[in-house]
Short mmCIF file of C-alpha atoms and ligand atoms in Angstrom, two decimals:
data_model
loop_
_atom_site.label_atom_id
_atom_site.label_comp_id
_atom_site.label_asym_id
_atom_site.label_seq_id
_atom_site.Cartn_x
_atom_site.Cartn_y
_atom_site.Cartn_z
CA UNK E 230 -34.56 14.90 0.31
CA UNK E 231 -34.19 13.36 -2.79
CA UNK E 232 -30.93 11.29 -2.89
CA UNK E 233 -29.56 12.12 -5.67
CA UNK E 234 -28.45 15.80 -4.52
CA UNK E 235 -26.62 14.20 -0.73
CA UNK E 236 -24.37 12.52 -3.19
CA UNK E 237 -20.97 13.55 -2.82
CA UNK E 238 -19.70 13.29 -6.80
CA UNK E 239 -16.43 11.17 -7.33
CA UNK E 240 -13.60 11.10 -9.77
CA UNK E 241 -11.43 8.01 -9.83
CA UNK E 242 -7.86 8.40 -11.46
CA UNK E 243 -6.12 5.32 -12.45
CA UNK E 244 -8.21 2.80 -13.09
CA UNK E 245 -6.23 -0.30 -12.16
CA UNK E 246 -6.63 -2.98 -10.03
CA UNK E 247 -6.66 -1.28 -6.47
CA UNK E 248 -9.03 0.98 -7.80
CA UNK E 249 -11.52 -1.89 -8.31
CA UNK E 250 -12.35 -1.23 -3.99
CA UNK E 251 -13.38 2.66 -4.77
CA UNK E 252 -15.56 2.22 -7.67
CA UNK E 253 -16.98 -1.46 -5.69
CA UNK E 254 -17.86 0.39 -2.71
CA UNK E 255 -19.37 3.62 -4.40
CA UNK E 256 -21.49 1.61 -6.57
CA UNK E 257 -22.57 -0.86 -3.68
CA UNK E 258 -22.23 -0.01 0.04
CA UNK E 259 -21.96 3.67 0.00
CA UNK E 260 -23.95 4.21 -3.42
CA UNK E 261 -26.25 6.07 -1.31
CA UNK E 262 -23.87 8.75 -0.43
CA UNK E 263 -21.03 8.93 -3.03
CA UNK E 264 -21.69 8.58 -7.17
CA UNK E 265 -19.02 8.17 -9.31
CA UNK E 266 -19.30 10.27 -12.01
CA UNK E 267 -15.54 10.97 -13.62
CA UNK E 268 -12.85 7.22 -14.40
CA UNK E 269 -9.73 8.98 -15.83
CA UNK E 270 -6.76 6.78 -16.65
CA UNK E 271 -3.81 7.47 -19.88
CA UNK E 272 -5.01 3.43 -20.72
CA UNK E 273 -8.83 3.92 -22.24
CA UNK E 274 -9.06 0.44 -22.14
CA UNK E 275 -8.33 -0.55 -18.86
CA UNK E 276 -11.51 2.97 -18.34
CA UNK E 277 -13.82 0.29 -20.61
CA UNK E 278 -12.98 -2.40 -18.46
CA UNK E 279 -14.19 -0.71 -15.46
CA UNK E 280 -17.25 0.59 -16.87
CA UNK E 281 -18.33 -2.85 -18.24
CA UNK E 282 -18.42 -4.22 -15.25
CA UNK E 283 -20.35 -1.22 -13.45
CA UNK E 284 -23.37 -1.26 -16.18
CA UNK E 285 -23.20 -4.77 -15.76
CA UNK E 286 -23.84 -4.53 -12.37
CA UNK E 287 -26.20 -1.75 -12.53
CA UNK E 288 -24.61 0.77 -12.15
CA UNK E 289 -24.68 3.96 -14.54
CA UNK E 290 -21.17 5.05 -17.06
CA UNK E 291 -18.87 7.68 -15.58
CA UNK E 292 -17.84 10.30 -18.23
CA UNK E 293 -13.61 8.60 -19.47
CA UNK E 294 -10.92 11.64 -19.25
CA UNK E 295 -7.30 11.74 -19.40
CA UNK E 296 -5.26 12.47 -17.48
CA UNK E 297 -3.33 15.87 -18.61
CA UNK E 298 -6.57 18.53 -17.28
CA UNK E 299 -7.55 17.33 -14.22
CA UNK E 300 -8.61 20.73 -12.91
CA UNK E 301 -9.91 21.82 -16.33
CA UNK E 302 -12.40 18.80 -15.76
CA UNK E 303 -13.24 18.67 -12.01
CA UNK E 304 -14.15 21.93 -12.68
CA UNK E 305 -16.70 20.68 -15.49
CA UNK E 306 -18.39 17.81 -13.64
CA UNK E 307 -18.52 19.56 -10.62
CA UNK E 308 -16.67 16.98 -8.92
CA UNK E 309 -16.04 16.75 -4.68
CA UNK E 310 -13.82 13.97 -4.08
CA UNK E 311 -10.84 12.65 -6.39
CA UNK E 312 -10.14 9.62 -5.10
CA UNK E 313 -6.13 8.63 -7.04
CA UNK E 314 -4.91 5.09 -7.44
CA UNK E 315 -2.71 5.75 -10.52
CA UNK E 316 1.01 4.34 -10.22
CA UNK E 317 2.78 6.41 -7.17
CA UNK E 318 5.54 8.70 -9.21
CA UNK E 319 1.97 9.99 -10.45
CA UNK E 320 0.29 10.81 -7.23
CA UNK E 321 1.64 13.98 -5.79
CA UNK E 322 0.61 16.02 -9.54
CA UNK E 323 -2.63 14.21 -9.46
CA UNK E 324 -3.61 15.65 -6.48
CA UNK E 325 -2.36 19.07 -6.66
CA UNK E 326 -3.88 19.45 -10.05
CA UNK E 327 -7.32 18.60 -7.97
CA UNK E 328 -7.16 20.44 -5.25
CA UNK E 329 -6.91 23.09 -7.46
CA UNK E 330 -9.78 22.15 -10.22
CA UNK E 331 -11.95 22.73 -6.32
CA UNK E 332 -12.25 19.24 -5.68
CA UNK E 333 -10.32 17.10 -2.28
CA UNK E 334 -8.49 14.56 -2.03
CA UNK E 335 -8.11 10.90 -1.54
CA UNK E 336 -4.69 9.20 -2.39
CA UNK E 337 -3.68 5.92 -1.89
CA UNK E 338 -0.22 5.52 0.05
CA UNK E 339 2.19 6.39 -0.40
CA UNK E 340 1.02 9.98 -0.55
CA UNK E 341 3.91 10.42 -2.73
CA UNK E 342 7.65 8.93 -3.73
CA UNK E 343 10.67 11.66 -3.04
CA UNK E 344 10.85 14.93 -1.55
CA UNK E 345 10.44 17.67 -3.11
CA UNK E 346 6.66 16.09 -4.34
CA UNK E 347 5.45 16.45 -0.79
CA UNK E 348 6.35 19.71 -0.21
CA UNK E 349 4.05 20.49 -3.66
CA UNK E 350 1.29 18.90 -2.06
CA UNK E 351 2.39 20.62 1.39
CA UNK E 352 2.00 24.37 -1.19
CA UNK E 353 -0.87 23.52 -3.01
CA UNK E 354 -2.99 22.27 0.74
CA UNK E 355 -2.16 25.60 1.96
CA UNK E 356 -3.00 27.21 -1.44
CA UNK E 357 -5.83 25.76 -1.89
CA UNK E 358 -7.01 25.26 2.15
CA UNK E 359 -8.76 21.62 1.10
CA UNK E 360 -8.45 18.76 2.26
CA UNK E 361 -6.61 15.77 1.13
CA UNK E 362 -6.58 12.25 3.30
CA UNK E 363 -4.22 8.94 2.57
CA UNK E 364 -6.00 5.50 2.92
CA UNK E 365 -3.96 3.93 5.81
CA UNK E 366 -5.74 0.44 5.94
CA UNK E 367 -3.06 -0.90 7.72
CA UNK E 368 -4.35 1.30 11.45
CA UNK E 369 -8.18 0.08 9.98
CA UNK E 370 -7.05 -4.28 10.75
CA UNK E 371 -8.00 -5.25 14.39
CA UNK E 372 -4.94 -6.42 14.89
CA UNK E 373 -3.13 -2.87 14.66
CA UNK E 374 -5.37 -0.72 16.08
CA UNK E 375 -5.63 -3.27 18.83
CA UNK E 376 -1.78 -2.59 19.59
CA UNK E 377 -2.32 0.93 19.74
CA UNK E 378 -4.70 0.45 22.27
CA UNK E 379 -2.18 -1.75 24.12
CA UNK E 380 0.50 0.89 24.17
CA UNK E 381 -1.69 4.03 24.18
CA UNK E 382 -3.48 2.38 27.79
CA UNK E 383 0.31 2.89 29.07
CA UNK E 384 0.38 -0.63 29.97
CA UNK E 385 4.25 -1.01 28.87
CA UNK E 386 4.89 2.51 30.00
CA UNK E 387 7.30 4.83 28.05
CA UNK E 388 8.18 3.10 24.37
CA UNK E 389 11.99 2.88 24.39
CA UNK E 390 12.68 0.75 21.47
CA UNK E 391 10.51 -0.85 18.42
CA UNK E 392 11.64 -4.12 16.47
CA UNK E 393 9.66 -5.23 13.47
CA UNK E 394 10.28 -7.24 10.72
CA UNK E 395 8.10 -8.23 7.86
CA UNK E 396 8.16 -11.05 5.71
CA UNK E 397 6.94 -10.98 1.89
CA UNK E 398 6.47 -13.95 0.11
CA UNK E 399 6.96 -15.74 -3.47
CA UNK E 400 3.47 -15.08 -4.10
CA UNK E 401 3.02 -11.67 -2.82
CA UNK E 402 6.83 -10.49 -2.54
CA UNK E 403 6.96 -11.56 -6.25
CA UNK E 404 4.89 -10.25 -7.68
CA UNK E 405 6.16 -6.93 -6.95
CA UNK E 406 9.41 -7.70 -9.28
CA UNK E 407 7.22 -8.58 -12.21
CA UNK E 408 4.75 -5.15 -12.25
CA UNK E 409 5.82 -1.40 -12.15
CA UNK E 410 7.19 -1.55 -9.11
CA UNK E 411 10.54 -2.87 -9.81
CA UNK E 412 11.52 0.67 -11.52
CA UNK E 413 12.37 2.66 -8.70
CA UNK E 414 11.20 5.93 -10.42
CA UNK E 415 8.04 4.49 -10.34
CA UNK E 416 7.56 3.10 -6.92
CA UNK E 417 10.09 4.28 -4.45
CA UNK E 418 11.38 1.27 -3.92
CA UNK E 419 9.91 -1.42 -1.61
CA UNK E 420 11.02 1.23 1.36
CA UNK E 421 8.68 3.69 -0.10
CA UNK E 422 5.92 1.69 -1.98
CA UNK E 423 5.10 -1.06 0.48
CA UNK E 424 6.96 0.10 3.90
CA UNK E 425 5.22 3.28 4.12
CA UNK E 426 2.12 1.32 5.31
CA UNK E 427 5.36 0.03 7.87
CA UNK E 428 6.42 3.42 8.83
CA UNK E 429 2.86 4.76 9.82
CA UNK E 430 1.64 1.93 12.40
CA UNK E 431 4.86 2.89 13.74
CA UNK E 432 4.24 7.21 13.51
CA UNK E 433 1.18 6.30 14.92
CA UNK E 434 1.89 3.93 17.98
CA UNK E 435 4.20 5.52 19.16
CA UNK E 436 3.18 9.47 18.46
CA UNK E 437 6.44 9.82 17.02
CA UNK E 438 7.77 11.08 14.42
CA UNK E 439 11.22 9.99 12.04
CA UNK E 440 13.87 11.87 12.84
CA UNK E 441 17.20 9.71 11.38
CA UNK E 442 17.58 6.55 9.06
CA UNK E 443 20.49 4.26 8.21
CA UNK E 444 19.48 1.48 5.80
CA UNK E 445 21.15 -1.19 4.61
CA UNK E 446 20.11 -3.54 1.09
CA UNK E 447 19.77 -4.83 -1.63
CA UNK E 448 18.25 -7.16 -5.09
CA UNK E 449 19.77 -10.87 -3.96
CA UNK E 450 17.26 -13.05 -4.79
CA UNK E 451 15.19 -11.35 -8.17
CA UNK E 452 16.56 -10.12 -11.27
CA UNK E 453 18.89 -11.26 -14.04
CA UNK E 454 21.72 -12.67 -11.38
CA UNK E 455 19.54 -13.52 -8.34
CA UNK E 456 20.17 -16.01 -5.84
CA UNK E 457 16.16 -17.50 -6.40
CA UNK E 458 17.01 -17.83 -10.15
CA UNK E 459 16.67 -21.07 -11.52
CA UNK E 460 18.76 -22.44 -14.33
CA UNK E 461 18.48 -21.79 -17.94
CA UNK E 462 16.60 -19.92 -19.49
CA UNK E 463 13.49 -17.65 -18.90
CA UNK E 464 10.65 -16.14 -21.41
CA UNK E 465 11.24 -12.48 -20.42
CA UNK E 466 6.75 -12.75 -19.39
CA UNK E 467 5.02 -14.86 -17.92
CA UNK E 468 1.96 -15.48 -20.29
CA UNK E 469 3.44 -17.44 -23.19
CA UNK E 470 3.40 -20.35 -24.45
CA UNK E 471 6.45 -22.39 -23.22
CA UNK E 472 7.28 -25.04 -22.07
CA UNK E 473 7.52 -26.43 -18.21
CA UNK E 474 6.07 -24.03 -15.53
CA UNK E 475 8.09 -22.67 -12.17
CA UNK E 476 5.94 -20.69 -9.70
CA UNK E 477 7.54 -18.18 -10.55
CA UNK E 478 5.22 -17.25 -13.75
CA UNK E 479 1.62 -15.56 -14.19
CA UNK E 480 0.05 -15.96 -16.80
CA UNK E 481 -2.59 -12.90 -17.28
CA UNK E 482 -4.93 -15.87 -19.28
CA UNK E 483 -5.24 -17.89 -16.05
CA UNK E 484 -7.55 -15.15 -14.08
CA UNK E 485 -10.11 -13.16 -16.17
CA UNK E 486 -9.22 -9.94 -14.83
CA UNK E 487 -5.84 -9.91 -14.88
CA UNK E 488 -6.73 -10.76 -18.58
CA UNK E 489 -8.99 -7.86 -19.28
CA UNK E 490 -7.77 -4.98 -17.17
CA UNK E 491 -3.46 -5.53 -17.84
CA UNK E 492 -3.69 -8.06 -21.75
CA UNK E 493 -6.01 -6.46 -23.20
CA UNK E 494 -4.99 -3.01 -23.17
CA UNK E 495 -1.63 -3.78 -24.14
CA UNK E 496 -2.68 -2.39 -27.40
CA UNK E 497 -2.18 1.15 -25.66
CA UNK E 498 0.93 1.66 -23.36
CA UNK E 499 2.74 -1.39 -23.90
CA UNK E 500 2.90 -2.26 -20.35
CA UNK E 501 3.29 -5.76 -19.89
CA UNK E 502 1.92 -6.89 -16.27
CA UNK E 503 4.06 -10.41 -16.06
CA UNK E 504 7.58 -9.28 -16.34
CA UNK E 505 9.94 -12.95 -15.34
CA UNK E 506 11.26 -11.57 -11.63
CA UNK E 507 14.91 -12.99 -13.24
CA UNK E 508 14.42 -10.00 -15.83
CA UNK E 509 16.61 -7.10 -16.39
CA UNK E 510 15.64 -3.96 -15.49
CA UNK E 511 14.83 -4.20 -11.74
CA UNK E 512 15.90 -1.13 -9.59
CA UNK E 513 14.35 -2.35 -6.24
CA UNK E 514 15.42 -4.20 -3.55
CA UNK E 515 14.79 -7.06 -2.27
CA UNK E 516 16.69 -7.13 1.63
CA UNK E 517 16.55 -4.00 3.33
CA UNK E 518 17.50 -3.29 7.23
CA UNK E 519 16.46 0.08 8.53
CA UNK E 520 17.54 1.37 12.18
CA UNK E 521 15.11 4.76 12.73
CA UNK E 522 15.80 6.96 15.54
CA UNK E 523 12.34 9.09 16.84
CA UNK E 524 11.75 12.19 18.29
CA UNK E 525 10.53 10.42 21.65
CA UNK E 526 13.62 8.90 22.66
CA UNK E 527 12.55 5.53 20.55
CA UNK E 528 14.22 4.04 18.23
CA UNK E 529 13.25 1.26 16.07
CA UNK E 530 15.19 -1.94 14.28
CA UNK E 531 12.91 -2.58 11.02
CA UNK E 532 13.60 -5.57 8.21
CA UNK E 533 11.83 -6.58 5.44
CA UNK E 534 12.81 -9.75 3.27
CA UNK E 535 10.55 -10.21 -0.95
CA UNK E 536 11.47 -13.68 -1.22
CA UNK E 537 10.23 -15.60 2.54
CA UNK E 538 8.51 -18.83 1.88
CA UNK E 539 5.77 -17.78 4.21
CA UNK E 540 4.27 -14.16 4.29
CA UNK E 541 3.69 -11.87 7.76
CA UNK E 542 5.30 -9.97 10.17
CA UNK E 543 6.33 -10.00 14.45
CA UNK E 544 6.22 -6.06 16.06
CA UNK E 545 7.81 -6.15 19.46
CA UNK E 546 7.10 -2.54 21.05
CA UNK E 547 9.43 -2.20 24.84
CA UNK E 548 8.74 -0.12 27.74
CA UNK E 549 9.85 1.33 30.43
CA UNK E 550 6.71 -1.50 31.92
CA UNK E 551 7.80 -4.15 30.21
CA UNK E 552 6.62 -5.34 26.31
CA UNK E 553 3.85 -5.97 23.92
CA UNK E 554 4.74 -8.94 20.66
CA UNK E 555 2.65 -8.46 17.63
CA UNK E 556 2.98 -11.60 15.72
CA UNK E 557 1.04 -12.39 12.69
CA UNK E 558 1.22 -15.03 10.31
CA UNK E 559 -1.26 -13.88 7.33
CA UNK E 560 -0.21 -17.05 5.00
CA UNK E 561 1.91 -20.16 7.04
CA UNK E 562 2.68 -21.51 2.68
CA UNK E 563 3.01 -21.35 -0.66
CA UNK E 564 1.99 -24.06 -2.15
CA UNK E 565 3.66 -24.99 -5.54
CA UNK E 566 0.10 -24.80 -7.90
CA UNK E 567 -1.25 -22.36 -5.30
CA UNK E 568 1.18 -19.75 -6.28
CA UNK E 569 -0.09 -19.53 -9.92
CA UNK E 570 -3.68 -19.04 -8.39
CA UNK E 571 -3.15 -14.79 -9.53
CA UNK E 572 -5.48 -13.80 -5.81
CA UNK E 573 -3.15 -12.95 -2.72
CA UNK E 574 -6.02 -14.45 -0.56
CA UNK E 575 -6.21 -18.58 -0.06
CA UNK E 576 -3.69 -20.14 2.72
CA UNK E 577 -1.78 -23.33 1.16
CA UNK E 578 -2.86 -25.84 3.77
CA UNK E 579 -0.05 -28.09 3.39
CA UNK E 580 0.34 -31.43 4.93
CA UNK E 581 2.79 -31.78 8.04
CA UNK E 582 2.19 -27.84 8.33
CA UNK E 583 3.54 -26.68 11.77
CA UNK E 584 3.42 -23.16 10.87
CA UNK E 585 -0.87 -22.02 11.00
CA UNK E 586 -2.27 -18.17 9.18
CA UNK E 587 -3.63 -16.52 12.68
CA UNK E 588 -2.71 -13.41 14.92
CA UNK E 589 -1.75 -13.04 18.68
CA UNK E 590 -1.24 -10.15 20.96
CA UNK E 591 0.90 -10.90 23.87
CA UNK E 592 2.22 -8.62 26.64
CA UNK E 593 4.02 -8.47 29.43
CA UNK E 594 5.49 -7.02 32.44
CA UNK E 595 8.11 -7.33 34.52
CA UNK E 596 7.76 -9.66 37.10
CA UNK E 597 4.42 -10.88 35.30
CA UNK E 598 3.10 -13.94 33.42
CA UNK E 599 2.88 -13.16 29.59
CA UNK E 600 -1.37 -13.08 28.87
CA UNK E 601 -2.76 -12.95 25.74
CA UNK E 602 -4.40 -9.24 24.53
CA UNK E 603 -7.59 -10.52 22.29
CA UNK E 604 -8.04 -8.58 19.38
CA UNK E 605 -11.92 -8.75 18.00
CA UNK E 606 -12.14 -9.90 14.50
CA UNK E 607 -13.16 -8.14 11.02
CA UNK E 608 -13.50 -9.51 8.13
CA UNK E 609 -12.58 -8.40 4.73
CA UNK E 610 -8.71 -7.79 2.73
CA UNK E 611 -6.00 -6.34 4.77
CA UNK E 612 -6.85 -8.20 7.80
CA UNK E 613 -10.42 -5.91 8.02
CA UNK E 614 -9.12 -2.53 7.39
CA UNK E 615 -10.39 -1.78 3.99
CA UNK E 616 -14.41 -2.32 5.22
CA UNK E 617 -13.97 -0.13 8.06
CA UNK E 618 -11.72 2.30 5.86
CA UNK E 619 -13.72 2.70 2.79
CA UNK E 620 -16.75 3.56 5.77
CA UNK E 621 -14.50 6.65 7.36
CA UNK E 622 -13.63 7.38 3.97
CA UNK E 623 -17.40 7.61 2.67
CA UNK E 624 -19.12 8.50 5.32
CA UNK E 625 -17.12 10.48 7.84
CA UNK E 626 -16.79 10.47 11.40
CA UNK E 627 -17.30 12.57 14.39
CA UNK E 628 -14.22 11.45 16.17
CA UNK E 629 -11.92 7.95 16.81
CA UNK E 630 -10.81 7.75 20.08
CA UNK E 631 -7.79 5.93 17.77
CA UNK E 632 -6.95 8.45 15.35
CA UNK E 633 -7.28 6.00 12.20
CA UNK E 634 -8.44 8.84 9.51
CA UNK E 635 -4.87 10.14 8.21
CA UNK E 636 -4.45 13.11 6.53
CA UNK E 637 -1.49 14.81 4.80
CA UNK E 638 0.55 15.39 6.72
CA UNK E 639 0.73 11.23 8.86
CA UNK E 640 1.34 10.49 4.43
CA UNK E 641 4.61 12.24 4.47
CA UNK E 642 5.40 11.26 7.92
CA UNK E 643 5.28 8.08 6.69
CA UNK E 644 7.00 8.04 3.19
CA UNK E 645 10.02 9.81 5.54
CA UNK E 646 11.76 7.51 6.47
CA UNK E 647 11.86 5.31 3.62
CA UNK E 648 12.99 8.43 1.55
CA UNK E 649 15.45 9.36 3.79
CA UNK E 650 16.08 5.30 3.54
CA UNK E 651 16.79 5.07 -0.40
CA UNK E 652 18.65 8.75 0.91
CA UNK E 653 20.76 6.29 2.89
CA UNK E 654 21.34 3.67 0.80
CA UNK E 655 22.92 5.91 -2.12
CA UNK E 656 25.61 7.20 0.40
CA UNK E 657 26.64 3.99 2.38
CA UNK E 658 25.72 6.88 5.69
CA UNK E 659 23.56 7.99 8.08
CA UNK E 660 20.07 10.37 7.01
CA UNK E 661 18.72 12.56 9.14
CA UNK E 662 14.71 13.73 8.56
CA UNK E 663 14.93 17.11 9.49
CA UNK E 664 17.46 17.83 6.43
CA UNK E 665 14.71 16.38 3.71
CA UNK E 666 12.47 19.77 4.29
CA UNK E 667 9.52 17.62 4.19
CA UNK E 668 8.11 20.43 6.92
CA UNK E 669 6.65 17.38 8.71
CA UNK E 670 7.99 19.23 12.86
CA UNK E 671 4.37 18.35 15.14
N1 LIG M 1488 -3.45 0.24 0.14
C1 LIG M 1488 -3.17 -0.97 0.18
O1 LIG M 1488 -2.85 -1.61 0.47
C2 LIG M 1488 -2.65 -0.50 -1.65
C3 LIG M 1488 -3.21 -1.64 -1.85
C4 LIG M 1488 -3.15 -1.56 -3.62
C5 LIG M 1488 -2.55 -0.65 -4.30
N2 LIG M 1488 -2.55 0.60 -3.50
C6 LIG M 1488 -1.50 1.86 -4.29
O2 LIG M 1488 -2.99 2.06 -5.17
C7 LIG M 1488 -1.76 2.40 -6.40
C8 LIG M 1488 -1.77 1.73 -7.43
O3 LIG M 1488 -1.68 0.28 -7.93
P1 LIG M 1488 -2.43 -0.79 -8.37
O4 LIG M 1488 -1.92 -1.96 -7.95
O5 LIG M 1488 -3.72 -0.70 -8.42
O6 LIG M 1488 -2.16 -0.39 -9.76
P2 LIG M 1488 -2.37 -0.76 -12.11
O7 LIG M 1488 -1.16 -0.92 -12.40
O8 LIG M 1488 -3.25 -1.74 -11.23
O9 LIG M 1488 -3.55 0.14 -11.89
C9 LIG M 1488 -2.35 1.67 -11.94
C10 LIG M 1488 -2.58 2.96 -12.63
O10 LIG M 1488 -3.41 3.99 -13.57
C11 LIG M 1488 -2.88 3.92 -14.38
N3 LIG M 1488 -1.95 5.15 -15.48
C12 LIG M 1488 -0.43 5.24 -15.36
N4 LIG M 1488 0.12 6.46 -15.74
C13 LIG M 1488 -0.68 7.38 -14.91
C14 LIG M 1488 -1.06 8.89 -14.97
N5 LIG M 1488 0.15 9.55 -15.62
N6 LIG M 1488 -1.63 8.87 -14.43
C15 LIG M 1488 -3.36 8.85 -14.69
N7 LIG M 1488 -3.46 7.11 -14.41
C16 LIG M 1488 -2.42 6.75 -14.80
C17 LIG M 1488 -2.79 2.71 -15.52
O11 LIG M 1488 -2.95 2.64 -16.62
C18 LIG M 1488 -3.56 2.10 -14.71
O12 LIG M 1488 -4.59 1.88 -14.87
C19 LIG M 1488 -0.58 2.43 -6.21
O13 LIG M 1488 -0.06 4.27 -5.33
C20 LIG M 1488 -0.63 1.49 -4.75
O14 LIG M 1488 -0.19 1.91 -3.38
C21 LIG M 1488 -2.68 0.66 -2.04
#
C-alpha cells in the first residue's frame, strides 16, 4: 500500500502558538498517517511563518486559506479532518463549518465559551453525523491518569467531595493578562479558558456531571487598579525601548518565535501579544472560588489564583473508605530573570528553596497509614500529556480502559461549570446547569 493513499488529509485553523504542536506532529512523528494540506488564519503573516518553518524542516507547504468559507475549502481540498486552534470565541463557528463541509474535527479546549454556541455544535454533529474530538491533554498526564485509576479501583470508596486548588504563577498566570485571553468575550475568562481543563478532570475522575455552581471572584492583582501593580508609569506594552525592566514586562524581541509569530505580524491585524498586565481593558478575573454540586451527590470546592509565587495544584478526593491527595509543584518559584524568558518550562533554582518541583499521590484509608502511590512518569509538555494525546489523535486506539479520548459531549460538560460560574459571578447567586439547556445529561 502506498503511504500517500493511506494518509489522512488535515487542515489547521488558527496558525498561532498552539498550532505548532500539531504541525510538528503531522510533519514529524505522525507523518506516515497524516499530511497537512491547508493552513488557515485571518493573519497571512502567521501562516507564512509556519510555512517557512515547515519548508525548512523539509516538509511540503500547505495551501493557505482564509476563515470565511471553511466548508468551501474543506470540500475543495478534500480535507478529512480539521484541527481548530484559533481563539476560543471562534471555535464553534469553525467546528460547525468544518462538519458541514464534510470533515471530522479536532478542537482545542475550550470547546466554546457559551451555551448558545455549544447548542450550535450539538446541532451540527446531529445533522452531519460526524466526529468531534476535544483534546484534553491533562487527562493524559500520568499523575492524573493514576488518580483516575485509584478512584476507579474503589480504593477510597464512593466519592463524597473534592477540594481542588489550582495555582498559576506570576509568569504563566500573568501571560493571560497580556493576550486576547484578557478579554472575556474572546476567552470566557479563566473559568472557561483555563479551568475547563480542571473541570473536565473532575467530571472524568468522578464519572459525574456538574449540576449546580456558585462562584465568587474578581480582578484583584492585575489591571490598572490591581494590588500587584508596581509604582510609577507603565508602558502600554512590553516591547518598547524604555528605562528599567520589571518581571511583568514581556519583550517580544527576546524570543525568535514570539518575534516572528506576533511582532512581525502586527501590521496585518494590530494584535498586540505583549500588553501590559496592569493596563486597561482586562475583563477577566484573577482570583476565583467556586462551589460545585455533582450528579453523583458529591460536591467540590475549587479555587484558581493567577498570581501565585509558585505553579501547580492540589486535589483532595474524599471517599467513604478514605482520601486521595494529589500534590503537584510544576514550578517551585519564579526568579526575576527567569520570568523574562518567555517559555513556561524552566524551573527557577533558587538558593535554599524548601519547595521543589515534583508530584505526589497519597492514599490513606480509614484506620490505616497513608501510602504513596507511584506515578509512572511521562515526557513532553503538560505533565507528559501532549505526546500521548497526539498519538491517540493521529493514530487512534481501539479501546482505552481509562476512557481518555474525549468527544464534544465531554467538551460541553467541561465548559458547563465555567459558563455557569460566569453567570453566577454576574448574578451573585447559584446557577443550575440544567437551566443552561446544554443537553449534557448522561
Ligand atoms: N490544551 C492546551 O494545553 C492548550 C495550550 C495552548 C493553547 N490552547 C488552545 O489553543 C487555541 C489557540 O491558542 P494559542 O495560544 O495558539 O493562541 P494564538 O493567539 O497564538 O493563536 C491563535 C491564532 O488564531 C488566529 N485567529 C484570530 N482570529 C481568528 C479567526 N476568527 N479564525 C481563525 N483564526 C483566527 C490568530 O491570528 C492566531 O494566529 C486556544 O483555544 C487555546 O485555548 C490549548
